[in-house]
Amino acid sequence: MDWTTLSALVVDGLAVGSIYALTAFGLTLVYGLLRVLHVAHAGVYAMGAYAGWLAFSAGGGLALALLAGAACAVGVGLFLERWFYRPLQGRPPLVPLIGSIGLFLAMGDLLRILFGPYQQGFPVLPPERVAGPITLPQLAVVGATAFLFLLVYGVVTRTPLGVGWKAIAQDAEMAAAVGIPLPRYTQAAFALASALAGAAGVFVGVYYNQIYPTMGAVPAYKALAVVVLGGLGSSWGTVVAGLLLGVVEAVAVAFLGTRFPPEGVAFVAMILVLLFRPQGLLATEPQG
Amino acid sequence: MYAVTVLTQLCIYAILTLSLNLVTGLAGQVSLGHAAFFGLGAYTVGVLTTRGFPFLTAWLLAAVVAAGWGLLLGSISLRLREDFLAIASIAFNFVVVAALLYLPYFGGAYGISGIPKPMGSVAFSVLVLATTLGVAWCHERLRRSDLGLAWMSLRESEAAAEALGVDVRRFKVTAFVLGTGLAGVAGGLYAAYIGVIRPEDFGFPLSVTLLAMVAVGGMGTMWGPLAGAFLLGGFAQAFAFVHNYQLVLYGLLLAVVMRYRPQGLLGRRPT
Amino acid sequence: MTILEVRDLTKRFGGLVAVAGVHLHVQAGELLGLFGPNGAGKTTLFNLIAGSLKPDRGEVVFNGQTITHLPPHLRARKGIGRTFQVVQVFGELTVLENVLVALAHPALTRWLPLGRYDPPGRRQRAMEVLEKVGLADRASELARNLPLGLLKRLEVARSLALRPKLLLLDEPLGGLNLRESEQLLEVLLGLRGQITMVLVEHNVRMALPVCDRAVAMDAGRIIAEGRPEEVRRNPRVVEAYLGEGGDA
């Protein structure tokens, strides 16, 4: 395999990995606070994609689409936190898990009812080469993701949010006892997680030039794998894990051809990690 | 005859939900891969009976095979934090389906067809019903036994259970073995009843459905999972008239029940 | 007679030494209080005795048997009961059923213990234990509905049902108001002499007076040991507590 092909694969992997990272980051963040797998997150992602697409169809460009997607996602995410997750705190984790799965199914089907079961094109960026093997959509996705995570890093380190979130994840009772307002911090987390997921949805639409109602299913599985690889306690771990998974998948598919399903890579990796390093590749395990 | 088909199907769901209830409702171990054990049981009967083995032997082996893999998953669960168990069980489900799909021995995507029914249709349906009643009896016996109490105690607080002398690790594995074994029993019946089985019949969506049945019906009791099996199993039939809106209604049903009645419709005493 | 002995017990967490070579004797029938400021290592020591933590060095000897590496459920069967700092009741079970769990344990040694968990004999014994702590009238209520004060008593009842020779109490007064604290202490005083008890407690004012003997810790070491009043007035102890804001 020559350098050009390999580098093209790596860039593709980084782009796809960026999307995984954006979705999984929020998932880990919410998990750290609530100890619940927010499966409906994938539904938020899909709704964000459609909102962005609507903005684009109304004549907007990429920036507007991203804004619309993120805004819609945040709205839905905050609603879910308020109406569903908050009242169920203290219940066995199975309860919000099942409900969350129900919400995910309902959201996907709602999108089908509203917009039809077929895919919609999302040709915001022409897939032309910009620098070497790198295409415009790839540049946009990777570049925008890097920028977004820079913002997130700033939020986490410069504002009390980051410290608060870490404290709550370690010991929610203690955090409340020292005066951290749990509801507001949880809302902030949901807002951030959903915004990133909405953006990810728009990016996927732009990158593959299509959105469809059940598009949430794939990131739902992949995000789980990424979260396990990165370690359930570490948000930044999931970012690294997401990028890594994207690249490994791209390269593996090229080498293994069609005999091995691409989802298989994620699952094999996940199983290996679960068996030999259950705390994740880079986890900072919050002491229970 | 249609009524008998539906009833038989509901009976199979009933055995599945009761068996899952042992693992998840009573012992509190979230298993999102229960369909895999159903499939392992089904394929055991499918493979053996199409090669001439008598149904009863194949059926017994179906339970043993499923329970054996359940023993594996249960042992692995001991090494994982609780939340990882759910994810691990999903992975397990996918691996089993993938193996059934890609290993040529199991017929690949076409699965196994021409599975013989060991007796006439009506008689077999009676067998299914009888098995269901038998499983229900076992379930109640277990629920009211020391083992059942041990399971519930470790579900509520492993630390406290241990401090009271309960061997948490051993009983977790026992829950898996018994629960998955019964799923294998259901699988064996299903294979002979329906005659054709494919890997996709035993995938993650079915695992989710089973778990939803247990959660919505009411974890931990006997009538709860049965109600869940009846309600969600018959959902497609009951809501056939809103065929286009089935999935969104189903999803909303799950969300709303969990939100407003987290112990399930027939769950144990509301707060 | 020494019922529990701890020899040279050490536990590290990363670079932090939580318990440093601690030696301790507990006499049968006494009520021993373990005190110290936050971070003194008393909870870690407690967990090492109860079995939820394994030491890096040292031994725990109970009734002449070395139990250092015995898992918690086997320690319970040997006669060590414990309560938890953050209450760990079985919320979805009734008060009576909570106690019945403790009574199931002889049967639980079998692989498939299929006997009913509530035969009349056991119910009777469970009710007796509940009466001892004053919870008999709440027997059929779900544990999750009880207020904290009663839950603490339920934890004690559960452990008592095991007929332990040693009862370890982890901050039993934590989170309780004055009246609830008095009620719980009353229950414990009622057990005095029949069972050996070791309690870890932050509320020195209320807990110290009920102890037969007190041990004070700071920075992983025992700094004072003896009669409660002596320990309280010990200058090293006063200093340790003042360092954290004064509590004695």
PDB file of N, CA and C in Angstrom, chain B residues 2-87:
ATOM      1  N   TYR B   2     -55.401 -19.298  13.931  1.00  0.00           N
ATOM      2  CA  TYR B   2     -54.618 -18.086  14.143  1.00  0.00           C
ATOM      3  C   TYR B   2     -54.456 -17.810  15.621  1.00  0.00           C
ATOM      4  N   ALA B   3     -55.542 -18.029  16.357  1.00  0.00           N
ATOM      5  CA  ALA B   3     -55.490 -17.802  17.802  1.00  0.00           C
ATOM      6  C   ALA B   3     -54.452 -18.707  18.441  1.00  0.00           C
ATOM      7  N   VAL B   4     -54.374 -19.956  17.975  1.00  0.00           N
ATOM      8  CA  VAL B   4     -53.388 -20.882  18.536  1.00  0.00           C
ATOM      9  C   VAL B   4     -51.976 -20.412  18.243  1.00  0.00           C
ATOM     10  N   THR B   5     -51.773 -19.912  17.026  1.00  0.00           N
ATOM     11  CA  THR B   5     -50.445 -19.390  16.667  1.00  0.00           C
ATOM     12  C   THR B   5     -50.045 -18.258  17.595  1.00  0.00           C
ATOM     13  N   VAL B   6     -50.972 -17.317  17.765  1.00  0.00           N
ATOM     14  CA  VAL B   6     -50.671 -16.174  18.626  1.00  0.00           C
ATOM     15  C   VAL B   6     -50.404 -16.632  20.054  1.00  0.00           C
ATOM     16  N   LEU B   7     -51.243 -17.557  20.526  1.00  0.00           N
ATOM     17  CA  LEU B   7     -51.076 -18.041  21.895  1.00  0.00           C
ATOM     18  C   LEU B   7     -49.721 -18.718  22.064  1.00  0.00           C
ATOM     19  N   THR B   8     -49.353 -19.550  21.098  1.00  0.00           N
ATOM     20  CA  THR B   8     -48.057 -20.232  21.190  1.00  0.00           C
ATOM     21  C   THR B   8     -46.923 -19.229  21.223  1.00  0.00           C
ATOM     22  N   GLN B   9     -47.026 -18.215  20.366  1.00  0.00           N
ATOM     23  CA  GLN B   9     -46.004 -17.181  20.338  1.00  0.00           C
ATOM     24  C   GLN B   9     -45.915 -16.478  21.691  1.00  0.00           C
ATOM     25  N   LEU B  10     -47.056 -16.138  22.254  1.00  0.00           N
ATOM     26  CA  LEU B  10     -47.066 -15.469  23.548  1.00  0.00           C
ATOM     27  C   LEU B  10     -46.469 -16.363  24.624  1.00  0.00           C
ATOM     28  N   CYS B  11     -46.748 -17.661  24.528  1.00  0.00           N
ATOM     29  CA  CYS B  11     -46.170 -18.590  25.509  1.00  0.00           C
ATOM     30  C   CYS B  11     -44.652 -18.579  25.439  1.00  0.00           C
ATOM     31  N   ILE B  12     -44.120 -18.572  24.230  1.00  0.00           N
ATOM     32  CA  ILE B  12     -42.659 -18.527  24.085  1.00  0.00           C
ATOM     33  C   ILE B  12     -42.122 -17.230  24.684  1.00  0.00           C
ATOM     34  N   TYR B  13     -42.780 -16.127  24.388  1.00  0.00           N
ATOM     35  CA  TYR B  13     -42.360 -14.857  24.997  1.00  0.00           C
ATOM     36  C   TYR B  13     -42.423 -14.958  26.513  1.00  0.00           C
ATOM     37  N   ALA B  14     -43.478 -15.627  26.997  1.00  0.00           N
ATOM     38  CA  ALA B  14     -43.644 -15.740  28.442  1.00  0.00           C
ATOM     39  C   ALA B  14     -42.463 -16.472  29.067  1.00  0.00           C
ATOM     40  N   ILE B  15     -42.084 -17.599  28.479  1.00  0.00           N
ATOM     41  CA  ILE B  15     -40.932 -18.331  29.020  1.00  0.00           C
ATOM     42  C   ILE B  15     -39.689 -17.446  28.968  1.00  0.00           C
ATOM     43  N   LEU B  16     -39.525 -16.727  27.869  1.00  0.00           N
ATOM     44  CA  LEU B  16     -38.351 -15.876  27.735  1.00  0.00           C
ATOM     45  C   LEU B  16     -38.325 -14.764  28.778  1.00  0.00           C
ATOM     46  N   THR B  17     -39.466 -14.114  28.976  1.00  0.00           N
ATOM     47  CA  THR B  17     -39.463 -13.014  29.943  1.00  0.00           C
ATOM     48  C   THR B  17     -39.296 -13.530  31.369  1.00  0.00           C
ATOM     49  N   LEU B  18     -39.899 -14.666  31.677  1.00  0.00           N
ATOM     50  CA  LEU B  18     -39.716 -15.209  33.018  1.00  0.00           C
ATOM     51  C   LEU B  18     -38.251 -15.582  33.243  1.00  0.00           C
ATOM     52  N   SER B  19     -37.631 -16.152  32.206  1.00  0.00           N
ATOM     53  CA  SER B  19     -36.232 -16.537  32.378  1.00  0.00           C
ATOM     54  C   SER B  19     -35.349 -15.308  32.521  1.00  0.00           C
ATOM     55  N   LEU B  20     -35.649 -14.262  31.765  1.00  0.00           N
ATOM     56  CA  LEU B  20     -34.880 -13.028  31.886  1.00  0.00           C
ATOM     57  C   LEU B  20     -35.131 -12.387  33.246  1.00  0.00           C
ATOM     58  N   ASN B  21     -36.328 -12.551  33.756  1.00  0.00           N
ATOM     59  CA  ASN B  21     -36.659 -11.970  35.052  1.00  0.00           C
ATOM     60  C   ASN B  21     -35.780 -12.532  36.158  1.00  0.00           C
ATOM     61  N   LEU B  22     -35.394 -13.789  36.035  1.00  0.00           N
ATOM     62  CA  LEU B  22     -34.514 -14.376  37.043  1.00  0.00           C
ATOM     63  C   LEU B  22     -33.190 -13.612  37.094  1.00  0.00           C
ATOM     64  N   VAL B  23     -32.662 -13.330  35.907  1.00  0.00           N
ATOM     65  CA  VAL B  23     -31.358 -12.677  35.823  1.00  0.00           C
ATOM     66  C   VAL B  23     -31.447 -11.185  36.143  1.00  0.00           C
ATOM     67  N   THR B  24     -32.419 -10.520  35.511  1.00  0.00           N
ATOM     68  CA  THR B  24     -32.477  -9.074  35.602  1.00  0.00           C
ATOM     69  C   THR B  24     -33.462  -8.570  36.641  1.00  0.00           C
ATOM     70  N   GLY B  25     -34.640  -9.176  36.708  1.00  0.00           N
ATOM     71  CA  GLY B  25     -35.643  -8.700  37.644  1.00  0.00           C
ATOM     72  C   GLY B  25     -35.301  -9.066  39.076  1.00  0.00           C
ATOM     73  N   LEU B  26     -34.923 -10.314  39.299  1.00  0.00           N
ATOM     74  CA  LEU B  26     -34.634 -10.751  40.657  1.00  0.00           C
ATOM     75  C   LEU B  26     -33.193 -10.463  41.060  1.00  0.00           C
ATOM     76  N   ALA B  27     -32.254 -10.878  40.222  1.00  0.00           N
ATOM     77  CA  ALA B  27     -30.853 -10.729  40.596  1.00  0.00           C
ATOM     78  C   ALA B  27     -30.272  -9.379  40.181  1.00  0.00           C
ATOM     79  N   GLY B  28     -31.033  -8.622  39.395  1.00  0.00           N
ATOM     80  CA  GLY B  28     -30.592  -7.278  39.076  1.00  0.00           C
ATOM     81  C   GLY B  28     -29.448  -7.164  38.082  1.00  0.00           C
ATOM     82  N   GLN B  29     -29.129  -8.237  37.366  1.00  0.00           N
ATOM     83  CA  GLN B  29     -28.043  -8.156  36.385  1.00  0.00           C
ATOM     84  C   GLN B  29     -28.628  -7.809  35.023  1.00  0.00           C
ATOM     85  N   VAL B  30     -28.327  -6.618  34.552  1.00  0.00           N
ATOM     86  CA  VAL B  30     -28.932  -6.164  33.300  1.00  0.00           C
ATOM     87  C   VAL B  30     -28.353  -6.941  32.126  1.00  0.00           C
ATOM     88  N   SER B  31     -29.184  -7.746  31.489  1.00  0.00           N
ATOM     89  CA  SER B  31     -28.702  -8.512  30.352  1.00  0.00           C
ATOM     90  C   SER B  31     -29.391  -8.040  29.082  1.00  0.00           C
ATOM     91  N   LEU B  32     -28.613  -7.453  28.195  1.00  0.00           N
ATOM     92  CA  LEU B  32     -29.170  -7.008  26.923  1.00  0.00           C
ATOM     93  C   LEU B  32     -28.787  -7.986  25.826  1.00  0.00           C
ATOM     94  N   GLY B  33     -28.572  -9.236  26.193  1.00  0.00           N
ATOM     95  CA  GLY B  33     -28.177 -10.216  25.192  1.00  0.00           C
ATOM     96  C   GLY B  33     -28.939 -11.513  25.327  1.00  0.00           C
ATOM     97  N   HIS B  34     -30.085 -11.451  25.986  1.00  0.00           N
ATOM     98  CA  HIS B  34     -30.817 -12.683  26.281  1.00  0.00           C
ATOM     99  C   HIS B  34     -31.233 -13.429  25.024  1.00  0.00           C
ATOM    100  N   ALA B  35     -31.502 -12.684  23.955  1.00  0.00           N
ATOM    101  CA  ALA B  35     -31.928 -13.328  22.708  1.00  0.00           C
ATOM    102  C   ALA B  35     -30.869 -14.301  22.200  1.00  0.00           C
ATOM    103  N   ALA B  36     -29.618 -14.035  22.533  1.00  0.00           N
ATOM    104  CA  ALA B  36     -28.546 -14.920  22.071  1.00  0.00           C
ATOM    105  C   ALA B  36     -28.733 -16.331  22.617  1.00  0.00           C
ATOM    106  N   PHE B  37     -29.157 -16.439  23.867  1.00  0.00           N
ATOM    107  CA  PHE B  37     -29.328 -17.763  24.484  1.00  0.00           C
ATOM    108  C   PHE B  37     -30.549 -18.466  23.913  1.00  0.00           C
ATOM    109  N   PHE B  38     -31.556 -17.665  23.615  1.00  0.00           N
ATOM    110  CA  PHE B  38     -32.733 -18.165  22.907  1.00  0.00           C
ATOM    111  C   PHE B  38     -32.271 -18.791  21.589  1.00  0.00           C
ATOM    112  N   GLY B  39     -31.417 -18.053  20.890  1.00  0.00           N
ATOM    113  CA  GLY B  39     -30.909 -18.524  19.607  1.00  0.00           C
ATOM    114  C   GLY B  39     -30.038 -19.766  19.751  1.00  0.00           C
ATOM    115  N   LEU B  40     -29.196 -19.788  20.780  1.00  0.00           N
ATOM    116  CA  LEU B  40     -28.334 -20.956  20.978  1.00  0.00           C
ATOM    117  C   LEU B  40     -29.183 -22.204  21.194  1.00  0.00           C
ATOM    118  N   GLY B  41     -30.252 -22.065  21.961  1.00  0.00           N
ATOM    119  CA  GLY B  41     -31.149 -23.191  22.182  1.00  0.00           C
ATOM    120  C   GLY B  41     -31.833 -23.614  20.888  1.00  0.00           C
ATOM    121  N   ALA B  42     -32.316 -22.613  20.146  1.00  0.00           N
ATOM    122  CA  ALA B  42     -33.019 -22.897  18.898  1.00  0.00           C
ATOM    123  C   ALA B  42     -32.101 -23.612  17.906  1.00  0.00           C
ATOM    124  N   TYR B  43     -30.894 -23.104  17.772  1.00  0.00           N
ATOM    125  CA  TYR B  43     -29.976 -23.704  16.820  1.00  0.00           C
ATOM    126  C   TYR B  43     -29.541 -25.105  17.249  1.00  0.00           C
ATOM    127  N   THR B  44     -29.432 -25.327  18.543  1.00  0.00           N
ATOM    128  CA  THR B  44     -29.083 -26.676  18.993  1.00  0.00           C
ATOM    129  C   THR B  44     -30.139 -27.673  18.514  1.00  0.00           C
ATOM    130  N   VAL B  45     -31.400 -27.345  18.769  1.00  0.00           N
ATOM    131  CA  VAL B  45     -32.470 -28.227  18.307  1.00  0.00           C
ATOM    132  C   VAL B  45     -32.485 -28.298  16.786  1.00  0.00           C
ATOM    133  N   GLY B  46     -32.345 -27.140  16.144  1.00  0.00           N
ATOM    134  CA  GLY B  46     -32.385 -27.113  14.688  1.00  0.00           C
ATOM    135  C   GLY B  46     -31.313 -27.995  14.072  1.00  0.00           C
ATOM    136  N   VAL B  47     -30.080 -27.818  14.531  1.00  0.00           N
ATOM    137  CA  VAL B  47     -28.973 -28.584  13.971  1.00  0.00           C
ATOM    138  C   VAL B  47     -29.133 -30.078  14.258  1.00  0.00           C
ATOM    139  N   LEU B  48     -29.476 -30.420  15.491  1.00  0.00           N
ATOM    140  CA  LEU B  48     -29.531 -31.829  15.868  1.00  0.00           C
ATOM    141  C   LEU B  48     -30.711 -32.566  15.242  1.00  0.00           C
ATOM    142  N   THR B  49     -31.905 -31.962  15.286  1.00  0.00           N
ATOM    143  CA  THR B  49     -33.060 -32.698  14.765  1.00  0.00           C
ATOM    144  C   THR B  49     -33.001 -32.834  13.251  1.00  0.00           C
ATOM    145  N   THR B  50     -32.407 -31.872  12.547  1.00  0.00           N
ATOM    146  CA  THR B  50     -32.305 -32.042  11.101  1.00  0.00           C
ATOM    147  C   THR B  50     -31.238 -33.069  10.757  1.00  0.00           C
ATOM    148  N   ARG B  51     -30.460 -33.469  11.755  1.00  0.00           N
ATOM    149  CA  ARG B  51     -29.508 -34.548  11.518  1.00  0.00           C
ATOM    150  C   ARG B  51     -29.981 -35.858  12.135  1.00  0.00           C
ATOM    151  N   GLY B  52     -31.255 -35.915  12.493  1.00  0.00           N
ATOM    152  CA  GLY B  52     -31.831 -37.184  12.921  1.00  0.00           C
ATOM    153  C   GLY B  52     -31.933 -37.423  14.411  1.00  0.00           C
ATOM    154  N   PHE B  53     -31.444 -36.502  15.208  1.00  0.00           N
ATOM    155  CA  PHE B  53     -31.556 -36.723  16.649  1.00  0.00           C
ATOM    156  C   PHE B  53     -33.019 -36.601  17.097  1.00  0.00           C
ATOM    157  N   PRO B  54     -33.421 -37.354  18.112  1.00  0.00           N
ATOM    158  CA  PRO B  54     -34.795 -37.210  18.611  1.00  0.00           C
ATOM    159  C   PRO B  54     -34.966 -35.862  19.296  1.00  0.00           C
ATOM    160  N   PHE B  55     -36.182 -35.334  19.229  1.00  0.00           N
ATOM    161  CA  PHE B  55     -36.441 -33.995  19.733  1.00  0.00           C
ATOM    162  C   PHE B  55     -36.097 -33.857  21.211  1.00  0.00           C
ATOM    163  N   LEU B  56     -36.508 -34.811  22.028  1.00  0.00           N
ATOM    164  CA  LEU B  56     -36.297 -34.664  23.468  1.00  0.00           C
ATOM    165  C   LEU B  56     -34.819 -34.520  23.833  1.00  0.00           C
ATOM    166  N   THR B  57     -33.992 -35.344  23.201  1.00  0.00           N
ATOM    167  CA  THR B  57     -32.557 -35.239  23.467  1.00  0.00           C
ATOM    168  C   THR B  57     -32.047 -33.868  23.054  1.00  0.00           C
ATOM    169  N   ALA B  58     -32.451 -33.459  21.830  1.00  0.00           N
ATOM    170  CA  ALA B  58     -31.994 -32.177  21.325  1.00  0.00           C
ATOM    171  C   ALA B  58     -32.463 -31.044  22.231  1.00  0.00           C
ATOM    172  N   TRP B  59     -33.681 -31.150  22.704  1.00  0.00           N
ATOM    173  CA  TRP B  59     -34.258 -30.121  23.553  1.00  0.00           C
ATOM    174  C   TRP B  59     -33.500 -30.007  24.867  1.00  0.00           C
ATOM    175  N   LEU B  60     -33.170 -31.138  25.439  1.00  0.00           N
ATOM    176  CA  LEU B  60     -32.404 -31.145  26.679  1.00  0.00           C
ATOM    177  C   LEU B  60     -31.038 -30.500  26.453  1.00  0.00           C
ATOM    178  N   LEU B  61     -30.405 -30.895  25.361  1.00  0.00           N
ATOM    179  CA  LEU B  61     -29.100 -30.318  25.049  1.00  0.00           C
ATOM    180  C   LEU B  61     -29.195 -28.815  24.802  1.00  0.00           C
ATOM    181  N   ALA B  62     -30.322 -28.390  24.245  1.00  0.00           N
ATOM    182  CA  ALA B  62     -30.504 -26.952  24.005  1.00  0.00           C
ATOM    183  C   ALA B  62     -30.388 -26.185  25.314  1.00  0.00           C
ATOM    184  N   ALA B  63     -31.030 -26.705  26.351  1.00  0.00           N
ATOM    185  CA  ALA B  63     -30.968 -26.050  27.652  1.00  0.00           C
ATOM    186  C   ALA B  63     -29.543 -26.073  28.180  1.00  0.00           C
ATOM    187  N   VAL B  64     -28.880 -27.213  28.019  1.00  0.00           N
ATOM    188  CA  VAL B  64     -27.514 -27.345  28.535  1.00  0.00           C
ATOM    189  C   VAL B  64     -26.552 -26.409  27.809  1.00  0.00           C
ATOM    190  N   VAL B  65     -26.659 -26.372  26.489  1.00  0.00           N
ATOM    191  CA  VAL B  65     -25.780 -25.498  25.703  1.00  0.00           C
ATOM    192  C   VAL B  65     -25.978 -24.043  26.106  1.00  0.00           C
ATOM    193  N   ALA B  66     -27.242 -23.636  26.169  1.00  0.00           N
ATOM    194  CA  ALA B  66     -27.521 -22.240  26.530  1.00  0.00           C
ATOM    195  C   ALA B  66     -26.990 -21.943  27.927  1.00  0.00           C
ATOM    196  N   ALA B  67     -27.230 -22.857  28.857  1.00  0.00           N
ATOM    197  CA  ALA B  67     -26.779 -22.639  30.221  1.00  0.00           C
ATOM    198  C   ALA B  67     -25.260 -22.600  30.298  1.00  0.00           C
ATOM    199  N   GLY B  68     -24.613 -23.412  29.471  1.00  0.00           N
ATOM    200  CA  GLY B  68     -23.157 -23.411  29.450  1.00  0.00           C
ATOM    201  C   GLY B  68     -22.602 -22.058  29.061  1.00  0.00           C
ATOM    202  N   TRP B  69     -23.167 -21.491  27.992  1.00  0.00           N
ATOM    203  CA  TRP B  69     -22.727 -20.147  27.589  1.00  0.00           C
ATOM    204  C   TRP B  69     -23.134 -19.110  28.621  1.00  0.00           C
ATOM    205  N   GLY B  70     -24.241 -19.362  29.274  1.00  0.00           N
ATOM    206  CA  GLY B  70     -24.670 -18.468  30.354  1.00  0.00           C
ATOM    207  C   GLY B  70     -23.668 -18.484  31.495  1.00  0.00           C
ATOM    208  N   LEU B  71     -23.135 -19.639  31.764  1.00  0.00           N
ATOM    209  CA  LEU B  71     -22.103 -19.774  32.794  1.00  0.00           C
ATOM    210  C   LEU B  71     -20.900 -18.895  32.432  1.00  0.00           C
ATOM    211  N   LEU B  72     -20.555 -18.909  31.151  1.00  0.00           N
ATOM    212  CA  LEU B  72     -19.431 -18.085  30.703  1.00  0.00           C
ATOM    213  C   LEU B  72     -19.710 -16.603  30.901  1.00  0.00           C
ATOM    214  N   LEU B  73     -20.877 -16.176  30.412  1.00  0.00           N
ATOM    215  CA  LEU B  73     -21.211 -14.759  30.546  1.00  0.00           C
ATOM    216  C   LEU B  73     -21.297 -14.363  32.018  1.00  0.00           C
ATOM    217  N   GLY B  74     -21.862 -15.244  32.822  1.00  0.00           N
ATOM    218  CA  GLY B  74     -21.979 -14.961  34.249  1.00  0.00           C
ATOM    219  C   GLY B  74     -20.615 -14.813  34.900  1.00  0.00           C
ATOM    220  N   SER B  75     -19.694 -15.692  34.540  1.00  0.00           N
ATOM    221  CA  SER B  75     -18.363 -15.608  35.115  1.00  0.00           C
ATOM    222  C   SER B  75     -17.663 -14.329  34.692  1.00  0.00           C
ATOM    223  N   ILE B  76     -17.839 -13.959  33.429  1.00  0.00           N
ATOM    224  CA  ILE B  76     -17.241 -12.712  32.954  1.00  0.00           C
ATOM    225  C   ILE B  76     -17.836 -11.530  33.698  1.00  0.00           C
ATOM    226  N   SER B  77     -19.126 -11.599  33.975  1.00  0.00           N
ATOM    227  CA  SER B  77     -19.794 -10.473  34.631  1.00  0.00           C
ATOM    228  C   SER B  77     -19.182 -10.173  35.982  1.00  0.00           C
ATOM    229  N   LEU B  78     -18.582 -11.170  36.611  1.00  0.00           N
ATOM    230  CA  LEU B  78     -17.992 -10.953  37.926  1.00  0.00           C
ATOM    231  C   LEU B  78     -16.813  -9.995  37.857  1.00  0.00           C
ATOM    232  N   ARG B  79     -16.177  -9.967  36.702  1.00  0.00           N
ATOM    233  CA  ARG B  79     -15.002  -9.127  36.576  1.00  0.00           C
ATOM    234  C   ARG B  79     -15.357  -7.709  36.123  1.00  0.00           C
ATOM    235  N   LEU B  80     -16.600  -7.486  35.772  1.00  0.00           N
ATOM    236  CA  LEU B  80     -16.961  -6.197  35.199  1.00  0.00           C
ATOM    237  C   LEU B  80     -17.755  -5.359  36.170  1.00  0.00           C
ATOM    238  N   ARG B  81     -17.594  -4.068  36.057  1.00  0.00           N
ATOM    239  CA  ARG B  81     -18.487  -3.178  36.793  1.00  0.00           C
ATOM    240  C   ARG B  81     -19.864  -3.301  36.187  1.00  0.00           C
ATOM    241  N   GLU B  82     -20.873  -3.090  36.984  1.00  0.00           N
ATOM    242  CA  GLU B  82     -22.262  -3.340  36.589  1.00  0.00           C
ATOM    243  C   GLU B  82     -22.627  -2.732  35.256  1.00  0.00           C
ATOM    244  N   ASP B  83     -22.225  -1.524  35.037  1.00  0.00           N
ATOM    245  CA  ASP B  83     -22.632  -0.840  33.822  1.00  0.00           C
ATOM    246  C   ASP B  83     -22.001  -1.478  32.609  1.00  0.00           C
ATOM    247  N   PHE B  84     -20.810  -2.013  32.803  1.00  0.00           N
ATOM    248  CA  PHE B  84     -20.161  -2.676  31.690  1.00  0.00           C
ATOM    249  C   PHE B  84     -20.854  -3.973  31.333  1.00  0.00           C
ATOM    250  N   LEU B  85     -21.574  -4.539  32.282  1.00  0.00           N
ATOM    251  CA  LEU B  85     -22.239  -5.818  32.001  1.00  0.00           C
ATOM    252  C   LEU B  85     -23.260  -5.658  30.890  1.00  0.00           C
ATOM    253  N   ALA B  86     -24.016  -4.566  30.950  1.00  0.00           N
ATOM    254  CA  ALA B  86     -25.013  -4.338  29.906  1.00  0.00           C
ATOM    255  C   ALA B  86     -24.335  -4.297  28.536  1.00  0.00           C
ATOM    256  N   ILE B  87     -23.256  -3.560  28.486  1.00  0.00           N
ATOM    257  CA  ILE B  87     -22.541  -3.426  27.212  1.00  0.00           C
ATOM    258  C   ILE B  87     -21.938  -4.761  26.799  1.00  0.00           C
TER     259      ILE B  87
END
